[in-house]
Coordinates of C-alpha atoms in Angstrom, one line a residue:
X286 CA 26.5 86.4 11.0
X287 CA 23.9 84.2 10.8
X288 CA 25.7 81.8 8.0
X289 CA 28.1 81.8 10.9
X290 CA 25.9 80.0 13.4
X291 CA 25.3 77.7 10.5
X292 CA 28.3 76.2 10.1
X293 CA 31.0 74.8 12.4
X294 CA 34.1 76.3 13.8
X295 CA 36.7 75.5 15.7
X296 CA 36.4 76.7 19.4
X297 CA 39.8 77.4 19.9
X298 CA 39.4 80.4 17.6
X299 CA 36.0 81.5 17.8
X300 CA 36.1 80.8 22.0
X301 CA 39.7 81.2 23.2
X302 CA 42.6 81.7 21.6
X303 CA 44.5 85.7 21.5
X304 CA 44.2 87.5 18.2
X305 CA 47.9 87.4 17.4
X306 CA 48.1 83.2 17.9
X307 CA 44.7 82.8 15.5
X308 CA 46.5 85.5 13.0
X309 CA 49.8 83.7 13.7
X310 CA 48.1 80.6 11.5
X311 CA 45.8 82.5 9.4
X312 CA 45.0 82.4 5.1
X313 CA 46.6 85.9 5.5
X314 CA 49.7 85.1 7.0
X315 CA 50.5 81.8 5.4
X316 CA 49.8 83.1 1.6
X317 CA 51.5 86.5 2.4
X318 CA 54.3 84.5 4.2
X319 CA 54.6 82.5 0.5
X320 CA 55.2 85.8 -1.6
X321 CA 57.6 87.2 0.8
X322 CA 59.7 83.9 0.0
X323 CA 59.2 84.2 -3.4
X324 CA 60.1 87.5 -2.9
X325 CA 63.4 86.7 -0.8
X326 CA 64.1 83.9 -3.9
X327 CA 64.0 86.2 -6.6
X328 CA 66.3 89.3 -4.8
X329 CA 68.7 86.3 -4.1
X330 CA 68.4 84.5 -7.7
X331 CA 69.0 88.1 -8.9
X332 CA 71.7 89.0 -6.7
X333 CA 73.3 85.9 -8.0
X334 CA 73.3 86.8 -11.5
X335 CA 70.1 85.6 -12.9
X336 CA 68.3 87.6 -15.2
X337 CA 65.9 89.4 -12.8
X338 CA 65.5 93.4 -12.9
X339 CA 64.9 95.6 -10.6
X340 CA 61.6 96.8 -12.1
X341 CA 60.1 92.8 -11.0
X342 CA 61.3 92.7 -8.0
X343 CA 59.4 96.2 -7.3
X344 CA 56.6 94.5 -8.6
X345 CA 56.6 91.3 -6.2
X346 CA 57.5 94.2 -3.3
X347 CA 54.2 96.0 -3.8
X348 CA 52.2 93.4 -4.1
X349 CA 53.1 91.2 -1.0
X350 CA 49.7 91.8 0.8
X351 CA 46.8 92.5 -1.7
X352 CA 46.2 89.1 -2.0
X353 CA 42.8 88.3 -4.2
X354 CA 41.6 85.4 -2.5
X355 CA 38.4 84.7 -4.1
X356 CA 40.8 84.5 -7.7
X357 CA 43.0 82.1 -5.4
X358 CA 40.0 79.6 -4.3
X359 CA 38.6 80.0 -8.1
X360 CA 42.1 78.8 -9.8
X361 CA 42.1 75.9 -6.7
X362 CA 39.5 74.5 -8.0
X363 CA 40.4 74.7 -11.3
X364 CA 43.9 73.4 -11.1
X365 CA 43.8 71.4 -7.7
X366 CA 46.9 72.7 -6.5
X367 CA 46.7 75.1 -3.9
X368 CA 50.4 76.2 -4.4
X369 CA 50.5 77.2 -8.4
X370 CA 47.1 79.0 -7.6
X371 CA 48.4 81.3 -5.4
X372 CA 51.3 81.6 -8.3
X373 CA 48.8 82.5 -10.6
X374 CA 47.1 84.8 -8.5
X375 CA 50.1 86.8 -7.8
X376 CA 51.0 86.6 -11.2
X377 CA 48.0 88.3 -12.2
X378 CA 49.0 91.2 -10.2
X379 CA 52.8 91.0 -11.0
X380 CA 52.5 90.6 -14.9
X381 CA 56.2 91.9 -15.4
X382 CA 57.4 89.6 -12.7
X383 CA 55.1 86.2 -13.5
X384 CA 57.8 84.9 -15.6
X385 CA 60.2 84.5 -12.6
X386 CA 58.1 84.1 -9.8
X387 CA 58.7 80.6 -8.2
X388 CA 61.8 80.0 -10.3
X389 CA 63.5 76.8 -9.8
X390 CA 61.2 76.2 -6.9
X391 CA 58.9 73.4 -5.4
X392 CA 55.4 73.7 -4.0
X393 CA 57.5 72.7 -0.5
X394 CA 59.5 75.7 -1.0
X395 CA 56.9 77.9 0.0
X396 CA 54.8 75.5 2.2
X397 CA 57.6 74.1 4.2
X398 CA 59.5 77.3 4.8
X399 CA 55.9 79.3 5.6
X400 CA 55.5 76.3 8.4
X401 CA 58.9 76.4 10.1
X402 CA 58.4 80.7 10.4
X403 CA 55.2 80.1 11.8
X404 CA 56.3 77.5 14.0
X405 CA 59.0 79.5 15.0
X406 CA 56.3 82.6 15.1
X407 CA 54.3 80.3 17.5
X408 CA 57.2 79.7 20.0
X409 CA 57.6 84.0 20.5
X410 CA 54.7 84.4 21.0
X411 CA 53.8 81.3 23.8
X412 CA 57.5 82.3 25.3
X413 CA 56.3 85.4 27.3
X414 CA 52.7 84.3 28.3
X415 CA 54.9 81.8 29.9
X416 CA 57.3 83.6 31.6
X417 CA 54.4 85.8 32.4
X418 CA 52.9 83.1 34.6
X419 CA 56.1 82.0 36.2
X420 CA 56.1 85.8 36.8
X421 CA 52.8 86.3 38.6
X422 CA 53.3 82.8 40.4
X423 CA 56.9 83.6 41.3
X424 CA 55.2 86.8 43.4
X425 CA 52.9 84.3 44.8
X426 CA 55.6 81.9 46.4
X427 CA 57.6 84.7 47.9
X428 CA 54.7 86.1 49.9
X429 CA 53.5 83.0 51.5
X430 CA 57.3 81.3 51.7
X431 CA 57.1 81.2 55.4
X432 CA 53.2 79.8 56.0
X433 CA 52.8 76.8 56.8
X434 CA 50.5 74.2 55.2
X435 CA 49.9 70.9 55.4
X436 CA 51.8 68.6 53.1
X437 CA 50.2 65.8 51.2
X438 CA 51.7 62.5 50.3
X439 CA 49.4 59.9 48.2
X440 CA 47.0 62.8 49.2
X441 CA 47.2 61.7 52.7
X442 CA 48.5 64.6 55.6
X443 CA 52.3 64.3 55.4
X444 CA 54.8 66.7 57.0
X445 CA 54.3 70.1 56.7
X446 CA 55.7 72.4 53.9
X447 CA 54.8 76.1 53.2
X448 CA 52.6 77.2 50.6
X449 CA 55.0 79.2 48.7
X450 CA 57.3 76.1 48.9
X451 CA 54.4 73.9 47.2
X452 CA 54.3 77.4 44.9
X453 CA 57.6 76.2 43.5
X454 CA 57.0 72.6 42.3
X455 CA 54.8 74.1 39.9
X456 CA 56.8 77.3 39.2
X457 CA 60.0 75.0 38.7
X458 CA 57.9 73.1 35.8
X459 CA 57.1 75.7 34.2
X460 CA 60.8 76.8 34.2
X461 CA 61.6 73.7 32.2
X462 CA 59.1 74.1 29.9
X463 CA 60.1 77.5 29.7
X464 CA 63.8 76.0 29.0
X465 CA 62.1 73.3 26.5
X466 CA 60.2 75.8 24.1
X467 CA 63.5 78.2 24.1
X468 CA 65.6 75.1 23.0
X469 CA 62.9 74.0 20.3
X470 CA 62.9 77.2 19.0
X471 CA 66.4 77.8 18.5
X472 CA 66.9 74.3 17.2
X473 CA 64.4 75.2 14.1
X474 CA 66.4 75.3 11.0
X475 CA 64.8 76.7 7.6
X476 CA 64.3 74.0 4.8
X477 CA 65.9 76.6 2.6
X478 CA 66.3 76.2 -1.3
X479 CA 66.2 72.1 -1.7
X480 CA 64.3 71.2 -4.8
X481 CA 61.9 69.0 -5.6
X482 CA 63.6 65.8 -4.1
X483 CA 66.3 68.2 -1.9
X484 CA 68.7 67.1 -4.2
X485 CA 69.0 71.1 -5.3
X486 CA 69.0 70.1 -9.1
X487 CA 67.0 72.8 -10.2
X488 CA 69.0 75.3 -9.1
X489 CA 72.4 73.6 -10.2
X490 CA 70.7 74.1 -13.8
X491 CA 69.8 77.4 -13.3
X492 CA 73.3 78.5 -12.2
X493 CA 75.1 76.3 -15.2
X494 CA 76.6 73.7 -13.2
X495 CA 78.1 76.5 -10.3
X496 CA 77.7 74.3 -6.9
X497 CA 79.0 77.6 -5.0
X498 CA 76.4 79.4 -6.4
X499 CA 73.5 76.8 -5.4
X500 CA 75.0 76.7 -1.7
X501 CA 75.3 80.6 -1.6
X502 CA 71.4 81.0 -3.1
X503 CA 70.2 78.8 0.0
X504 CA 72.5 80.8 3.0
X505 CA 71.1 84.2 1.3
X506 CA 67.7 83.3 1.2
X507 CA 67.7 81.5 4.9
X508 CA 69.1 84.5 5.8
X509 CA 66.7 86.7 4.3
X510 CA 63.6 84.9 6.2
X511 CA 65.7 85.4 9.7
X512 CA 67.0 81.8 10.5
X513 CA 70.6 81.2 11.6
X514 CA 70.5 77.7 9.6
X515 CA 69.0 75.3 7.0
X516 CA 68.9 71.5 7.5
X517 CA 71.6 70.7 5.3
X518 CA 70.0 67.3 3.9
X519 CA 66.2 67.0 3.0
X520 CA 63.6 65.0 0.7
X521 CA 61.3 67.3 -0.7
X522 CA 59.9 68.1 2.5
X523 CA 62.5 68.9 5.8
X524 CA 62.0 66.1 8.3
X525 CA 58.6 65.2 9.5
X526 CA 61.1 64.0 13.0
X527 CA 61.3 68.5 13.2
X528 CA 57.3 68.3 14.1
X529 CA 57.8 65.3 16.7
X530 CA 60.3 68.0 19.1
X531 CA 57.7 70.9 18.3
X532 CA 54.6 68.9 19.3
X533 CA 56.7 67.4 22.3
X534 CA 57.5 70.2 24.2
X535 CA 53.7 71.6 24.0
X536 CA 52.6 68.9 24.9
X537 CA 54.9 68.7 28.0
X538 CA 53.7 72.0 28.9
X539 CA 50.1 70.4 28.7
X540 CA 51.5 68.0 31.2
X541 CA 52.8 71.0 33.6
X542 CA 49.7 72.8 33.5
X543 CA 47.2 69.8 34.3
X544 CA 49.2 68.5 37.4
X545 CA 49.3 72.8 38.7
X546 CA 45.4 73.0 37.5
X547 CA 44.3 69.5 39.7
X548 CA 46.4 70.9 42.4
X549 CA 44.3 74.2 42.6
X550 CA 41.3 72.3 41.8
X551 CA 42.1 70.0 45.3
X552 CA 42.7 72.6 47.2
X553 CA 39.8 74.8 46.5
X554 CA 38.0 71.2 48.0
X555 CA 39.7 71.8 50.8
X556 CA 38.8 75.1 51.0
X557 CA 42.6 76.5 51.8
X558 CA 42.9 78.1 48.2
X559 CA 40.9 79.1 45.5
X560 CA 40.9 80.5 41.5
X561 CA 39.3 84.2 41.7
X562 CA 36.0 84.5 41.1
X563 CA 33.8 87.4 39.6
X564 CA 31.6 88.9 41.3
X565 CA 28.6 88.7 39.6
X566 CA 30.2 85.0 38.3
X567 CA 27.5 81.9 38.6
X568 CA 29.3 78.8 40.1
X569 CA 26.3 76.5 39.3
X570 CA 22.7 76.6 37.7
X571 CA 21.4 74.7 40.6
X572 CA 23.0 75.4 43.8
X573 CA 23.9 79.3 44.2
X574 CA 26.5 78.5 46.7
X575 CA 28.7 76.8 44.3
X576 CA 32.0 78.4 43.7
X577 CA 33.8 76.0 41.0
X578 CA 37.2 76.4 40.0
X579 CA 36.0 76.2 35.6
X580 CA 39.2 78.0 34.9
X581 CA 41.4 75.5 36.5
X582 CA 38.9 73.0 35.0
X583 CA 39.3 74.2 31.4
X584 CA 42.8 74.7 31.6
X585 CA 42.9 70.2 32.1
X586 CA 40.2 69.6 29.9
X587 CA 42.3 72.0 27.1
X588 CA 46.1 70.4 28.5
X589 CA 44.4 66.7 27.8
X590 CA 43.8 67.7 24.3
X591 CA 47.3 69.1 24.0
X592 CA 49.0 66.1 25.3
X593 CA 47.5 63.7 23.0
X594 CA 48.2 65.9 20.0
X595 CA 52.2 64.4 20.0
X596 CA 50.8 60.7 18.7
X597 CA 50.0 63.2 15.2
X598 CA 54.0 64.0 14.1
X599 CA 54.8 60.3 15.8
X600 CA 52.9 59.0 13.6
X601 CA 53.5 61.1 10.4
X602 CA 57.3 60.9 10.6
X603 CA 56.7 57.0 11.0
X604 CA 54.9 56.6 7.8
X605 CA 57.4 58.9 5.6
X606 CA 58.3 56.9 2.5
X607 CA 61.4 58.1 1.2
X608 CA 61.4 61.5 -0.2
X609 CA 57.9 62.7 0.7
X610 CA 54.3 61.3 0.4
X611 CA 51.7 63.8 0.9
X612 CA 49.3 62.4 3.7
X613 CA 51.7 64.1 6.0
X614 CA 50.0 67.5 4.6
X615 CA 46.1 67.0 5.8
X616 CA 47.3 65.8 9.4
X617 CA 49.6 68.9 9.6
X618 CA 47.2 71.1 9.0
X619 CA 44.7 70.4 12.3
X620 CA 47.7 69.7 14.8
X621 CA 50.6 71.9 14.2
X622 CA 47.5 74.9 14.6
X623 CA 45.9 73.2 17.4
X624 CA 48.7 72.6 19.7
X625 CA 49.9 76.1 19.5
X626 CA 46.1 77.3 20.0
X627 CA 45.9 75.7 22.5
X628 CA 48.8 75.9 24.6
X629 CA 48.3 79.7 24.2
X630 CA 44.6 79.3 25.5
X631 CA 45.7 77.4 29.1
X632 CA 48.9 80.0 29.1
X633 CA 46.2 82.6 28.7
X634 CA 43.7 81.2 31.6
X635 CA 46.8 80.1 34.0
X636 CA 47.8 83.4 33.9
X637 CA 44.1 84.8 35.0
X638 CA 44.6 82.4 37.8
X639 CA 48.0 83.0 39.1
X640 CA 46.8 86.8 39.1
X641 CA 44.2 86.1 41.7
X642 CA 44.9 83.1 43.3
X643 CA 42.5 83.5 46.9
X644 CA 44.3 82.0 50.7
X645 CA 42.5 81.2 53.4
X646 CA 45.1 81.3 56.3
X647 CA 42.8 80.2 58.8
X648 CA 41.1 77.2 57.0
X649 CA 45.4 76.1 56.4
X650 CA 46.0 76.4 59.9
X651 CA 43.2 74.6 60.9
X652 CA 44.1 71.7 58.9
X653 CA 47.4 72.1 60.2
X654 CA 46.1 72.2 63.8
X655 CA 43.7 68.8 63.3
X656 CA 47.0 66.7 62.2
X657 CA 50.2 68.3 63.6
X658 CA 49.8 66.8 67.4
X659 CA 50.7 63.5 65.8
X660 CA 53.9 65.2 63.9
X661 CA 54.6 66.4 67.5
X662 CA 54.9 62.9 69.4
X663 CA 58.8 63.0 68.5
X664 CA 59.2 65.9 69.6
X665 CA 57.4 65.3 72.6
X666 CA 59.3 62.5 73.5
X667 CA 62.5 63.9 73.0
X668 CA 61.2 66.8 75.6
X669 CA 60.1 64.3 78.0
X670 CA 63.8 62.6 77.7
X671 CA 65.8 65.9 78.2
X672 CA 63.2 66.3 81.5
X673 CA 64.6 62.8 82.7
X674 CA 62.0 60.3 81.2
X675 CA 62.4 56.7 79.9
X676 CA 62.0 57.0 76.2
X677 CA 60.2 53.2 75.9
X678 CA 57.7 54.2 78.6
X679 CA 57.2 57.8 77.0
X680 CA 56.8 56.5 74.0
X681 CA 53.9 53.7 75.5
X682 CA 51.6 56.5 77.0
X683 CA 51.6 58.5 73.5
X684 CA 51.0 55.4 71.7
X685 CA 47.8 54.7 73.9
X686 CA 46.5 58.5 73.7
X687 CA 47.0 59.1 70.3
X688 CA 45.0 55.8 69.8
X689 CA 42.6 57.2 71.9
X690 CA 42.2 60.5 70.5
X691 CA 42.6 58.8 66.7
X692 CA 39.2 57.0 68.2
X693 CA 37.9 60.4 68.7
X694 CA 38.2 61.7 65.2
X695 CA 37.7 58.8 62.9
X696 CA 34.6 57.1 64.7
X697 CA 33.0 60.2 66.8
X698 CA 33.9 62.9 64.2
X699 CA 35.4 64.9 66.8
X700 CA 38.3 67.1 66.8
X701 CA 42.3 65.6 67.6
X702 CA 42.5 66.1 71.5
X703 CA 45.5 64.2 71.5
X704 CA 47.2 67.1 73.7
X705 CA 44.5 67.9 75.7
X706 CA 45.0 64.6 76.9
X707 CA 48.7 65.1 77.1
X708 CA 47.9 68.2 79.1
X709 CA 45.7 66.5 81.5
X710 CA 48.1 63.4 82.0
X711 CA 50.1 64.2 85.0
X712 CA 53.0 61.9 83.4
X713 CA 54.0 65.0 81.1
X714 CA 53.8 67.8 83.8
X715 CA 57.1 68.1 83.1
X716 CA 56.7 69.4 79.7
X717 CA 53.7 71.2 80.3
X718 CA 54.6 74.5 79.7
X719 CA 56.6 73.6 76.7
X720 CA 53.9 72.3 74.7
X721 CA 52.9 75.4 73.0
X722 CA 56.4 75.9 71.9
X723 CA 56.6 72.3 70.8
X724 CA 53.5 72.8 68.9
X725 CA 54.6 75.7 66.6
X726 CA 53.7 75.0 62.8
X727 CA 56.9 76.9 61.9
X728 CA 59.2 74.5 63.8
X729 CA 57.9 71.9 61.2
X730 CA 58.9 73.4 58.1
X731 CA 62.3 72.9 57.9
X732 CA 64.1 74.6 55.1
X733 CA 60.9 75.4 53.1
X734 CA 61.0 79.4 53.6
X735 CA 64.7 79.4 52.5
X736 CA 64.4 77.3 49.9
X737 CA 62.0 79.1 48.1
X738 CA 64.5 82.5 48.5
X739 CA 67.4 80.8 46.7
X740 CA 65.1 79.2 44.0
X741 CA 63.3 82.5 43.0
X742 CA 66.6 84.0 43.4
X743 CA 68.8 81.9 41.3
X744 CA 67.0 79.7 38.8
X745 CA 63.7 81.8 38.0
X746 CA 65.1 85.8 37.9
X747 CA 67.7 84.7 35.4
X748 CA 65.7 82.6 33.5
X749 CA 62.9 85.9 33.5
X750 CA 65.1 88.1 32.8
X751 CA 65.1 88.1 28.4
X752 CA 61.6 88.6 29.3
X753 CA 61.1 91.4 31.1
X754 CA 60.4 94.2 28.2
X755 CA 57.6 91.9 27.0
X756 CA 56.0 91.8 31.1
X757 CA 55.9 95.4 31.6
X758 CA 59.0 96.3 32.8
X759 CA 61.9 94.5 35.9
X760 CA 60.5 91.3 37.4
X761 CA 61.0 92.5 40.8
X762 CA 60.8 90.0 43.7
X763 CA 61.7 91.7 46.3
X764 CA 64.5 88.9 48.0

């Protein structure tokens, strides 16, 4: 433990990310990822009518996950290739086998089919955090659909808008993302069985000139490692353009997440919502009334880092010289892990936060009540009209009282007493005893409640819905 504390690690491991997203790009995984392929290679090589028997193919199959990884590091070193060490080390426990394992095969073989299962691996497991959250925050808009709130436009008081309403920019976000990481996982295709320039030559040898049997060895073995496809044209490596699309939907996500985090983080300013908070949870070392929202925070500070990881595959697949050069490989090793750490990290803390999100009705409807007598002049006039009054001369007297009152709360601090000057103007007696009605936040919020019905009900339950084993059970929202 303490030659732990000695040396650096990355803090998306050792400080965030779930157990099964660090395994997900683990030694363990990757290496035992490698002899299943070798694995599916041989069965198919053999089922073709190479001379494989059964007895090495038992071998390889009980030997798939007692990998000696101190022997592995130790032949590293010695040969500098990480990919015929790990041949050697499984050879070593497969001595009847050694002579077939990796059989026609390049080191991309193994290391480029091991990344596109991964990457697919990544995608299932991100998918239902995220339809998790859409979950949770889908249960949040339908509550507060009908309460008003005051809208913001270049964060200056607009019109109003309901909470759950504002609920829905973010929820519909997430549903593309959700649609964007679906569509970038299905479109991952296996590099299959390509050779060492993907021109398949190996294998054309190995199968005496039989181009049926070369095309039939990579469908079985593509198969075998559960993808519907293999690109059909490849260098030695599939294309570095496959890691641009992966990288670009995360870091859309990123994108998603940072705009829904700064708008929690704005409103717990304002005091009308908040992230929950512990209770025995310290806001700040210094001031003990602090309550900061550090979840919202981290999950921007984590989304930053995930939106510049895209410039990595940009550049890579830019710098590709023909067939392969390999300083794609040390690039791909930080950011292909990182961006999926840490997507699953902010998926992880958003979802904390959509569980708990904290209202303060009466704080909203005091903000509400400080700007909606101005939203009401309109309606005031048009009052005033149906009562028999000149519009142009109605429309005067409100200009010079809202002035007034405007006076009031930008150079006195006051409150808006816009309409208890209305009140006390004998010019509106007429609409006296409509004011209250005139007044009702409600009347101001449009469509907003019924919007949010059909949205929840027709774009976000069906997109839930291949997700609901994985969330405990039917997303209920209750239309």
């Amino acid at each position: 433990e303490e030659d732990g504390m000695a040396r650096y690690r990355s803090p998306l491991v050792s400080r965030y990310a779930s157990a099964e997203m660090a395994y997900n790009f683990s030694e363990r995984k990757k290496f035992g990822t490698w002899r299943r392929l070798w694995l599916y290679l041989a069965e198919a090589e053999k089922s073709l009518g190479l001379l494989i028997t059964d007895e090495q193919i038992r071998e390889m199959e009980a030997n798939l996950d007692n990998i000696d990884f101190k022997m592995a590091a130790e032949e590293e070193k010695k040969l500098r290739h990480d990919v015929m060490a790990h041949v050697h080390t499984f050879a070593h426990c497969c001595p009847k086998a050694a002579a077939i394992i990796h059989l026609g095969a390049t080191s991309c073989y193994v290391g480029d089919n091991t990344d596109l299962i991964v990457l697919r691996d990544g995608f299932n497991l991100l998918l239902p955090k995220l339809a998790r959250v859409i979950s949770r925050l889908a249960n949040f808009a339908e509550k507060y659909a009908d309460m008003p709130a005051l809208g913001f436009t270049h964060y200056q008081p607009a019109q109003l808008t309901t909470v759950g309403k504002r609920c829905c920019l973010w929820i519909q976000d997430l549903c593309m993302d959700l649609q964007n990481l679906e569509r970038a996982r299905d479109d991952l295709r296996f590099r299959g069985v390509k050779g060492t320039t993907g021109t398949q030559a190996s294998f054309l040898q190995l199968f005496e000139g039989d181009h049926s049997k070369v095309e039939e060895l990579d469908r079985l073995v593509t198969a075998k490692a559960g993808f519907k496809r293999a690109y059909m044209v490849t260098g030695q490596t599939y294309s570095r353009k496959v890691d641009i699309g992966v990288l670009a939907v995360l870091a859309s996500l990123g994108a998603s997440i940072h705009k829904i985090c700064t708008d929690i983080r704005l409103l717990a300013n304002l005091k009308e919502i908040e992230e929950p908070f512990e209770k025995d949870q310290i806001g700040s070392s210094a001031m003990p009334y602090k309550r900061n929202p550090m979840r919202s925070e981290r999950c921007c500070s984590l989304a930053r880092h995930l939106m510049t990881l895209v410039m990595d595959p940009l550049q890579t697949a830019a710098v590709q010289w023909f067939e392969r050069t390999l300083d794609d490989s040390a690039n791909r090793r930080v950011c292909l892990a990182e961006a999926f750490l840490t997507a699953d990290i902010i998926l992880s803390t958003l979802q904390n936060v959509s569980e708990g999100l904290v209202v303060y009705p009466k704080v909203i409807e005091r903000r509400i009540h400080q700007e909606l007598p101005f939203m009401a002049t309109e309606n005031i006039i048009m009052a005033m009209v149906k009562a028999g009054g000149n519009r142009q001369d109605c429309h005067e007297k409100i200009r010079v009282l809202s002035q007034q009152a405007a006076a009031v709360v930008k150079q006195e601090g006051g409150d808006n007493d816009f309409i208890a000057r209305v009140r006390a103007d004998p010019y509106f007696s007429p609409i006296h005893k409509q004011l209250d009605s005139l007044l009702d936040p409600s009347s101001f919020t449009g469509r907003a409640p019924q919007q949010v019905a059909k949205f929840l009900k027709e774009e976000v339950q069906p997109a839930l819905i291949p997700y609901q084993s994985e969330m405990g059970g039917k997303i209920e929202l209750a239309l």
